[in-house]
XYZ file of C-alpha atoms in Angstrom:
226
model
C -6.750 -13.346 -15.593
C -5.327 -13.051 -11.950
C -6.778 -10.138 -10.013
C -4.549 -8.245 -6.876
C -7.021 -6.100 -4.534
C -4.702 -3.555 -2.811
C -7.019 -2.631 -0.518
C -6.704 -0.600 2.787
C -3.175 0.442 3.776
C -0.137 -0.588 2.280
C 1.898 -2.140 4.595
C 5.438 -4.499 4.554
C 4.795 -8.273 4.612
C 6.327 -8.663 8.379
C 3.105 -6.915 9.406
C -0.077 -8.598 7.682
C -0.775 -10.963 10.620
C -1.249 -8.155 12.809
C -3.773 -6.875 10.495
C -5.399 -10.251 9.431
C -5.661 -10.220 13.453
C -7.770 -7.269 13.927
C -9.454 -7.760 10.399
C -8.508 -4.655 8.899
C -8.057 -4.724 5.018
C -4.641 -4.233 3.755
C -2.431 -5.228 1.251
C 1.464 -6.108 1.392
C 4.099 -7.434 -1.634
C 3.390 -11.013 -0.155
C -0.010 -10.803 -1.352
C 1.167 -9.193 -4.666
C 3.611 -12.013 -4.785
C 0.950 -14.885 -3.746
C -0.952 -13.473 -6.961
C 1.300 -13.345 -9.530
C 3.187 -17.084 -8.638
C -0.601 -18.305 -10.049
C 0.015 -16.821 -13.350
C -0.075 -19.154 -15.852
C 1.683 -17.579 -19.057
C 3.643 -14.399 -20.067
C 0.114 -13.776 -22.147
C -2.607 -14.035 -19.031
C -3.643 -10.645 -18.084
C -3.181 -9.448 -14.361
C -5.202 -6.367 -13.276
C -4.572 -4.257 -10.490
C -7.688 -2.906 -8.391
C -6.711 -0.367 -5.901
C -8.677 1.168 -2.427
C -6.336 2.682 -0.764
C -5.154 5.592 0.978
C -1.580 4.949 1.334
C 0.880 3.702 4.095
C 4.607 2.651 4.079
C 6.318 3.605 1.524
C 8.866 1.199 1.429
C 5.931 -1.419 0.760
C 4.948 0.977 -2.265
C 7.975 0.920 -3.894
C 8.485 -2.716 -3.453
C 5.155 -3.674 -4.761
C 5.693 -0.413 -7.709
C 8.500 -3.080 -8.530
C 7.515 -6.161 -8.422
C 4.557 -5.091 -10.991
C 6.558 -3.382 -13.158
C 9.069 -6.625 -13.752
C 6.597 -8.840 -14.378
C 6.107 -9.773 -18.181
C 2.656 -10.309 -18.201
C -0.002 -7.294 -19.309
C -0.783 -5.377 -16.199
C -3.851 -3.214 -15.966
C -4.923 -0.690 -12.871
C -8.316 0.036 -12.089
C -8.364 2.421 -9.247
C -12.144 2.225 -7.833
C -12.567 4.881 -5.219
C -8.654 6.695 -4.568
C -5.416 5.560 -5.020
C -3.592 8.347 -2.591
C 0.065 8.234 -1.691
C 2.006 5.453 -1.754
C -1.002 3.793 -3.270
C -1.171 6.687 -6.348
C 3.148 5.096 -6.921
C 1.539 1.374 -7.252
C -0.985 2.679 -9.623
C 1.661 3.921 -12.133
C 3.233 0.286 -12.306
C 0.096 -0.450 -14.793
C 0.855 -0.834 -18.389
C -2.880 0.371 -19.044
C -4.103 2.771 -15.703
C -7.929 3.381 -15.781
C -10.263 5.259 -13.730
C -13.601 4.990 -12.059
C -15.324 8.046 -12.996
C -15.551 9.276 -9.353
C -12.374 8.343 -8.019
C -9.652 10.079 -6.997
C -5.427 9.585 -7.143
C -3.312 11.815 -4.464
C 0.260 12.743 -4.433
C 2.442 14.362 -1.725
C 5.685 14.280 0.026
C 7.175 11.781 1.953
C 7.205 11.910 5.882
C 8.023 10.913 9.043
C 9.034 11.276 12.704
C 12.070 12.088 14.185
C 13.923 13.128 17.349
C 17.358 14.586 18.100
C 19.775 18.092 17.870
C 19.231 20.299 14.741
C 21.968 17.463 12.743
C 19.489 14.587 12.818
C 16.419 17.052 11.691
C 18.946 18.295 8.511
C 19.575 14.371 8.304
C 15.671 13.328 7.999
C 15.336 16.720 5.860
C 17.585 15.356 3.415
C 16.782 11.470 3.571
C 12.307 12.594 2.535
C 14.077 14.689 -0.283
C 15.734 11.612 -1.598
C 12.557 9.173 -0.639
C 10.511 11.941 -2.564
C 12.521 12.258 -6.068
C 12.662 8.032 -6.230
C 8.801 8.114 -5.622
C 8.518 11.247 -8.393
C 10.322 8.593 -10.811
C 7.327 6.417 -10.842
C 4.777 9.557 -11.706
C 7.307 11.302 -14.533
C 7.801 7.764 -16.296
C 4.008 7.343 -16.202
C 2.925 11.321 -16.902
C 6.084 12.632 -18.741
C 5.374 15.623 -16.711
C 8.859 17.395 -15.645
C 10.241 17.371 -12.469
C 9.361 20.875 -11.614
C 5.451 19.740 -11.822
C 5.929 17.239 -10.203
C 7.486 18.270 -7.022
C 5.277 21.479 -7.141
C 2.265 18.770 -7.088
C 4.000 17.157 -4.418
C 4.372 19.817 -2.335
C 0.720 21.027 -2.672
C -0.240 17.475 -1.571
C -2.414 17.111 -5.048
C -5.732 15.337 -5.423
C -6.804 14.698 -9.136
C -10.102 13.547 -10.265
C -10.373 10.837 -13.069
C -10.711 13.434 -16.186
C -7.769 15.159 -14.320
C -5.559 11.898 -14.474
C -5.956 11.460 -17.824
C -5.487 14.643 -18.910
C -2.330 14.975 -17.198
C -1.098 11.288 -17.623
C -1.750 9.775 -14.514
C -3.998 7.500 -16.552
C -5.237 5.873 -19.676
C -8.970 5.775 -19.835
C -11.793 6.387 -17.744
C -13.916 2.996 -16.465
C -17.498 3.062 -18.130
C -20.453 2.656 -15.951
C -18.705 2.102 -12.369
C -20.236 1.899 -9.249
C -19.149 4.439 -6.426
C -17.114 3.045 -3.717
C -17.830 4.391 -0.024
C -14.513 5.816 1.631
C -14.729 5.603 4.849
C -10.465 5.462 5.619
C -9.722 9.407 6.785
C -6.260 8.647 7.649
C -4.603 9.297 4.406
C -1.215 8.454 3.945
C -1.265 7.088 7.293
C -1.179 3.557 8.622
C -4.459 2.903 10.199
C -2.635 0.572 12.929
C -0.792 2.023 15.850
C 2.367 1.323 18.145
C -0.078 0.688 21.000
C -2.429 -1.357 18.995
C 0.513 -3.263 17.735
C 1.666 -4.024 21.272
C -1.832 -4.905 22.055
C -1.920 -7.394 19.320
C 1.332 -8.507 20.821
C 0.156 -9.240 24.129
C -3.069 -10.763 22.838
C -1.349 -13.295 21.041
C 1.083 -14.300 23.879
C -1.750 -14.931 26.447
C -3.667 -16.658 23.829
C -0.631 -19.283 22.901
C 0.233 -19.406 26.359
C -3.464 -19.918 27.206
C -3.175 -23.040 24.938
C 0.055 -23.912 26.392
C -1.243 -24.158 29.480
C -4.013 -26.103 28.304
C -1.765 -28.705 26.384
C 0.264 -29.165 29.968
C -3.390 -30.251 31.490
C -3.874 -32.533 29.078
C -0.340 -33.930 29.384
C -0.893 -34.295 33.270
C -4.502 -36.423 32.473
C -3.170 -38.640 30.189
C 0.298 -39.422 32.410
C -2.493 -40.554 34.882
C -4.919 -42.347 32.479
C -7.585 -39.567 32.892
């Protein structure tokens, strides 16, 4: 058995070094992929256990489908929440179980945006469409309609673990689990920002140019057989 640990946000692959950098837990479809290229066999079971309280949801969706195309058995154990585009990764499980004091959120879409009363229509329409692929995951799971759906959506929903599996958000409920401390309040939110990005940026440039530097030193002593 091969175990994935989406932990933290969910974020695309281009930006895991800048949280490996800071040593914040996160979890990209890199690492999903990393994970399943060890399988052995169609047969060996992979299990899914998810921390998280969201992030991009472009990452989500990617990592809903590379789950849900792989052959093997694929089992979801959400620990402590599995909230936005987390709760859409959760539904790739064949078998979706529940720590008995977690919790799985779903909401709209959303973003920023600037410009005349055309590009907020635009954005209007684009979180509509972003919303009704991410309801796909929860209806094929739930077989809950549409309607319930995006009314649960737009409430921004949290469901407990007898909740989830009474409404078909999952299987089972985990026997004998250990609580799991949240401590992540941004939910839904990426926990890095643009200015701690740039930061990171700027870090690493004055550390390789740091070593740069040092590596032209080093150059100079040996051209004079120091």
């Amino acid at each position: 058995m091969k175990t994935i640990n989406v932990n933290g946000d969910i974020i695309c692959s281009d930006m895991k070094w800048i949280y490996d950098w800071l040593e914040y837990e996160s979890c990209c479809p890199a690492d999903v992929k990393n994970v399943i290229s060890e399988l052995q066999d169609e047969k060996e079971e992979l299990k899914v256990i998810i921390n998280s309280p969201g992030g991009d949801v472009q990452a989500g969706q990617e990592i809903y489908s590379i789950l849900k195309a792989v052959k093997n058995p694929v089992t979801v154990d959400v620990q402590s929440m599995a909230a936005s585009a987390a709760s859409m990764i959760a539904m790739a499980g064949d078998t979706v179980r529940m720590s008995p004091v977690s919790l799985l959120m779903i909401h709209n879409a959303s973003t920023c945006t600037a410009g005349d009363y055309r590009d907020m229509q635009h954005t209007a329409e684009v979180l509509q469409t972003v919303n009704s692929a991410i309801m796909e995951a929860y209806s094929r799971k739930t077989n809950l309609t549409y309607d319930e759906l995006r009314d649960m959506m737009d409430k921004e929903t949290w469901l407990t673990a007898n909740q989830c599996v009474e409404r078909g958000f999952a299987d089972s409920i985990i026997a004998d689990e250990k609580p799991v401390l949240i401590t992540n309040a941004m939910i839904g939110r990426l926990s890095v920002t643009d200015e701690m990005i740039e930061k990171v940026k700027a870090e690493k440039k004055a550390k390789e140019e740091k070593k740069a530097a040092g590596a032209e030193i080093l150059a100079d002593l040996d051209m004079y057989g120091i």
